[in-house]
Amino acid sequence: MSVVAHRSQVLTLYKDLLHHSSKFAAYNFRDYATDPAKIEALIRKAEQQLEVVKRQSVISQLYGGEKLVVENPKNQKIFRRH
């Protein structure tokens, strides 16, 4: 899945959150669902996770091993059901 697809999914999710949270009758629920501090915290957490993935991918490339059988199509055997 491309980065553009991820961005559009995040934007759609955020728009849906705003749309549906505005339907709460009680102010406290509306406010809780759209609390900018909570949303910012989630964004920071996602950014931290991205940094972890970036570091791990670099380490994986430095110490990469042999490919697994499932990663190399020429080594795969095709089993047929009879």
CSV table of N, CA and C in Angstrom, one decimal:
chain,number,residue,atom,x,y,z
A,1,MET,N,0.8,-1.2,0.0
A,1,MET,CA,0.0,0.0,0.0
A,1,MET,C,0.9,1.2,0.0
A,2,SER,N,0.6,2.2,-0.8
A,2,SER,CA,1.4,3.4,-0.9
A,2,SER,C,1.2,4.4,0.2
A,3,VAL,N,2.1,5.3,0.3
A,3,VAL,CA,2.1,6.3,1.3
A,3,VAL,C,0.8,7.2,1.1
A,4,VAL,N,0.5,7.5,-0.2
A,4,VAL,CA,-0.6,8.3,-0.5
A,4,VAL,C,-1.9,7.6,0.0
A,5,ALA,N,-2.0,6.3,-0.1
A,5,ALA,CA,-3.2,5.6,0.4
A,5,ALA,C,-3.3,5.7,1.9
A,6,HIS,N,-2.1,5.6,2.6
A,6,HIS,CA,-2.1,5.7,4.0
A,6,HIS,C,-2.6,7.1,4.4
A,7,ARG,N,-2.1,8.1,3.7
A,7,ARG,CA,-2.5,9.5,4.0
A,7,ARG,C,-3.9,9.7,3.8
A,8,SER,N,-4.5,9.2,2.7
A,8,SER,CA,-5.9,9.4,2.5
A,8,SER,C,-6.7,8.7,3.5
A,9,GLN,N,-6.2,7.5,4.0
A,9,GLN,CA,-7.0,6.8,5.0
A,9,GLN,C,-7.0,7.5,6.3
A,10,VAL,N,-5.8,8.1,6.7
A,10,VAL,CA,-5.7,8.9,7.9
A,10,VAL,C,-6.6,10.1,7.8
A,11,LEU,N,-6.6,10.8,6.7
A,11,LEU,CA,-7.5,12.0,6.6
A,11,LEU,C,-8.9,11.6,6.6
A,12,THR,N,-9.3,10.5,6.0
A,12,THR,CA,-10.7,10.1,6.0
A,12,THR,C,-11.1,9.7,7.4
A,13,LEU,N,-10.2,9.0,8.1
A,13,LEU,CA,-10.5,8.6,9.5
A,13,LEU,C,-10.7,9.8,10.4
A,14,TYR,N,-9.9,10.8,10.2
A,14,TYR,CA,-9.9,12.1,11.0
A,14,TYR,C,-11.2,12.8,10.7
A,15,LYS,N,-11.6,12.9,9.4
A,15,LYS,CA,-12.8,13.6,9.0
A,15,LYS,C,-14.0,12.9,9.6
A,16,ASP,N,-14.0,11.5,9.5
A,16,ASP,CA,-15.1,10.8,10.1
A,16,ASP,C,-15.2,11.0,11.6
A,17,LEU,N,-14.1,11.0,12.3
A,17,LEU,CA,-14.0,11.3,13.7
A,17,LEU,C,-14.7,12.6,14.0
A,18,LEU,N,-14.3,13.7,13.3
A,18,LEU,CA,-14.9,15.0,13.5
A,18,LEU,C,-16.4,15.0,13.2
A,19,HIS,N,-16.8,14.3,12.1
A,19,HIS,CA,-18.2,14.3,11.7
A,19,HIS,C,-19.0,13.6,12.7
A,20,HIS,N,-18.6,12.4,13.1
A,20,HIS,CA,-19.5,11.6,14.0
A,20,HIS,C,-19.4,12.1,15.5
A,21,SER,N,-18.3,12.7,15.9
A,21,SER,CA,-18.2,13.2,17.2
A,21,SER,C,-19.1,14.5,17.4
A,22,SER,N,-19.3,15.2,16.3
A,22,SER,CA,-20.1,16.4,16.3
A,22,SER,C,-21.6,16.0,16.6
A,23,LYS,N,-22.0,14.7,16.4
A,23,LYS,CA,-23.3,14.3,16.6
A,23,LYS,C,-23.7,14.0,18.0
A,24,PHE,N,-22.7,13.9,18.9
A,24,PHE,CA,-23.0,13.7,20.3
A,24,PHE,C,-23.8,14.8,20.9
A,25,ALA,N,-24.8,14.5,21.7
A,25,ALA,CA,-25.7,15.5,22.3
A,25,ALA,C,-25.0,16.3,23.4
A,26,ALA,N,-24.2,15.6,24.1
A,26,ALA,CA,-23.5,16.2,25.3
A,26,ALA,C,-22.1,16.8,24.8
A,27,TYR,N,-21.9,18.0,25.3
A,27,TYR,CA,-20.7,18.7,25.0
A,27,TYR,C,-19.4,17.9,25.4
A,28,ASN,N,-19.5,17.3,26.6
A,28,ASN,CA,-18.3,16.6,27.1
A,28,ASN,C,-17.9,15.5,26.2
A,29,PHE,N,-18.8,14.8,25.6
A,29,PHE,CA,-18.5,13.7,24.7
A,29,PHE,C,-17.9,14.2,23.4
A,30,ARG,N,-18.5,15.3,22.9
A,30,ARG,CA,-18.0,15.9,21.7
A,30,ARG,C,-16.5,16.4,21.9
A,31,ASP,N,-16.3,17.1,23.1
A,31,ASP,CA,-15.0,17.6,23.4
A,31,ASP,C,-14.0,16.5,23.6
A,32,TYR,N,-14.4,15.4,24.2
A,32,TYR,CA,-13.4,14.3,24.5
A,32,TYR,C,-13.0,13.7,23.2
A,33,ALA,N,-13.9,13.5,22.3
A,33,ALA,CA,-13.6,12.8,21.0
A,33,ALA,C,-12.7,13.7,20.1
A,34,THR,N,-12.7,15.0,20.2
A,34,THR,CA,-11.9,15.8,19.3
A,34,THR,C,-10.9,16.6,20.1
A,35,ASP,N,-10.5,16.1,21.3
A,35,ASP,CA,-9.5,16.8,22.1
A,35,ASP,C,-8.2,16.9,21.3
A,36,PRO,N,-7.7,18.1,21.0
A,36,PRO,CA,-6.5,18.3,20.2
A,36,PRO,C,-5.3,17.7,20.9
A,37,ALA,N,-5.2,17.7,22.2
A,37,ALA,CA,-4.1,17.1,22.9
A,37,ALA,C,-4.0,15.6,22.7
A,38,LYS,N,-5.2,15.0,22.8
A,38,LYS,CA,-5.2,13.5,22.5
A,38,LYS,C,-4.8,13.2,21.1
A,39,ILE,N,-5.3,13.9,20.2
A,39,ILE,CA,-5.0,13.7,18.8
A,39,ILE,C,-3.5,13.9,18.5
A,40,GLU,N,-2.9,15.0,19.1
A,40,GLU,CA,-1.5,15.3,19.0
A,40,GLU,C,-0.7,14.1,19.6
A,41,ALA,N,-1.1,13.6,20.7
A,41,ALA,CA,-0.4,12.5,21.4
A,41,ALA,C,-0.4,11.3,20.5
A,42,LEU,N,-1.5,11.0,19.8
A,42,LEU,CA,-1.6,9.9,18.9
A,42,LEU,C,-0.7,10.1,17.7
A,43,ILE,N,-0.6,11.3,17.2
A,43,ILE,CA,0.3,11.6,16.1
A,43,ILE,C,1.8,11.4,16.5
A,44,ARG,N,2.1,11.9,17.7
A,44,ARG,CA,3.5,11.7,18.2
A,44,ARG,C,3.8,10.2,18.3
A,45,LYS,N,2.9,9.4,18.9
A,45,LYS,CA,3.1,8.0,19.0
A,45,LYS,C,3.3,7.3,17.6
A,46,ALA,N,2.6,7.7,16.6
A,46,ALA,CA,2.7,7.2,15.3
A,46,ALA,C,4.1,7.6,14.7
A,47,GLU,N,4.5,8.8,15.0
A,47,GLU,CA,5.8,9.2,14.5
A,47,GLU,C,7.0,8.5,15.2
A,48,GLN,N,6.8,8.2,16.5
A,48,GLN,CA,7.8,7.4,17.2
A,48,GLN,C,7.9,6.0,16.6
A,49,GLN,N,6.7,5.4,16.3
A,49,GLN,CA,6.7,4.0,15.7
A,49,GLN,C,7.3,4.0,14.4
A,50,LEU,N,7.1,5.1,13.6
A,50,LEU,CA,7.8,5.2,12.3
A,50,LEU,C,9.3,5.2,12.4
A,51,GLU,N,9.8,5.9,13.4
A,51,GLU,CA,11.2,6.0,13.7
A,51,GLU,C,11.8,4.6,14.0
A,52,VAL,N,11.0,3.9,14.8
A,52,VAL,CA,11.5,2.5,15.2
A,52,VAL,C,11.6,1.7,14.0
A,53,VAL,N,10.6,1.7,13.1
A,53,VAL,CA,10.6,0.9,11.9
A,53,VAL,C,11.7,1.3,11.0
A,54,LYS,N,12.0,2.6,10.9
A,54,LYS,CA,13.1,3.1,10.1
A,54,LYS,C,14.5,2.5,10.6
A,55,ARG,N,14.7,2.6,11.9
A,55,ARG,CA,15.9,2.1,12.5
A,55,ARG,C,16.0,0.6,12.3
A,56,GLN,N,14.9,-0.1,12.5
A,56,GLN,CA,15.0,-1.6,12.4
A,56,GLN,C,15.2,-2.0,10.9
A,57,SER,N,14.7,-1.3,10.0
A,57,SER,CA,14.9,-1.6,8.6
A,57,SER,C,16.4,-1.4,8.2
A,58,VAL,N,17.0,-0.4,8.7
A,58,VAL,CA,18.4,-0.2,8.5
A,58,VAL,C,19.3,-1.3,9.1
A,59,ILE,N,18.9,-1.7,10.3
A,59,ILE,CA,19.7,-2.8,11.0
A,59,ILE,C,19.4,-4.1,10.2
A,60,SER,N,18.2,-4.3,9.7
A,60,SER,CA,17.9,-5.5,8.9
A,60,SER,C,18.7,-5.6,7.7
A,61,GLN,N,18.9,-4.4,7.0
A,61,GLN,CA,19.7,-4.4,5.8
A,61,GLN,C,21.2,-4.6,6.1
A,62,LEU,N,21.7,-4.2,7.3
A,62,LEU,CA,23.1,-4.4,7.6
A,62,LEU,C,23.4,-5.8,7.9
A,63,TYR,N,22.5,-6.5,8.6
A,63,TYR,CA,22.7,-7.9,9.0
A,63,TYR,C,21.7,-8.8,8.4
A,64,GLY,N,21.3,-8.6,7.2
A,64,GLY,CA,20.4,-9.4,6.5
A,64,GLY,C,20.9,-10.8,6.3
A,65,GLY,N,20.1,-11.8,6.3
A,65,GLY,CA,20.5,-13.1,6.1
A,65,GLY,C,19.9,-13.6,4.7
A,66,GLU,N,19.9,-14.9,4.6
A,66,GLU,CA,19.4,-15.5,3.4
A,66,GLU,C,17.8,-15.3,3.4
A,67,LYS,N,17.3,-15.3,2.2
A,67,LYS,CA,15.9,-15.1,2.0
A,67,LYS,C,15.2,-16.4,2.4
A,68,LEU,N,14.0,-16.3,2.9
A,68,LEU,CA,13.2,-17.5,3.2
A,68,LEU,C,12.7,-18.1,1.9
A,69,VAL,N,12.2,-19.3,2.0
A,69,VAL,CA,11.7,-20.0,0.9
A,69,VAL,C,10.5,-19.2,0.3
A,70,VAL,N,9.7,-18.7,1.1
A,70,VAL,CA,8.5,-18.0,0.7
A,70,VAL,C,8.8,-16.7,0.0
A,71,GLU,N,10.0,-16.2,0.2
A,71,GLU,CA,10.4,-14.9,-0.5
A,71,GLU,C,11.1,-15.1,-1.8
A,72,ASN,N,11.4,-16.4,-2.1
A,72,ASN,CA,12.1,-16.6,-3.4
A,72,ASN,C,11.3,-17.6,-4.2
A,73,PRO,N,10.6,-17.1,-5.2
A,73,PRO,CA,9.7,-17.9,-6.0
A,73,PRO,C,10.3,-19.1,-6.7
A,74,LYS,N,11.6,-19.0,-7.1
A,74,LYS,CA,12.2,-20.1,-7.9
A,74,LYS,C,12.5,-21.3,-7.0
A,75,ASN,N,12.5,-21.1,-5.7
A,75,ASN,CA,12.7,-22.3,-4.8
A,75,ASN,C,11.4,-22.9,-4.3
A,76,GLN,N,10.3,-22.3,-4.6
A,76,GLN,CA,9.0,-22.8,-4.2
A,76,GLN,C,8.6,-24.0,-5.0
A,77,LYS,N,8.0,-25.0,-4.3
A,77,LYS,CA,7.5,-26.1,-5.0
A,77,LYS,C,6.0,-26.0,-5.0
A,78,ILE,N,5.4,-26.3,-6.1
A,78,ILE,CA,3.9,-26.2,-6.2
A,78,ILE,C,3.3,-27.6,-5.9
A,79,PHE,N,2.5,-27.6,-4.9
A,79,PHE,CA,1.8,-28.9,-4.5
A,79,PHE,C,0.4,-28.8,-5.1
A,80,ARG,N,0.0,-29.9,-5.7
A,80,ARG,CA,-1.3,-30.0,-6.3
A,80,ARG,C,-2.1,-31.0,-5.5
A,81,ARG,N,-3.4,-30.6,-5.3
A,81,ARG,CA,-4.3,-31.6,-4.7
A,81,ARG,C,-4.9,-32.5,-5.7
A,82,HIS,N,-4.9,-33.8,-5.3
A,82,HIS,CA,-5.5,-34.8,-6.2
A,82,HIS,C,-6.8,-35.3,-5.7
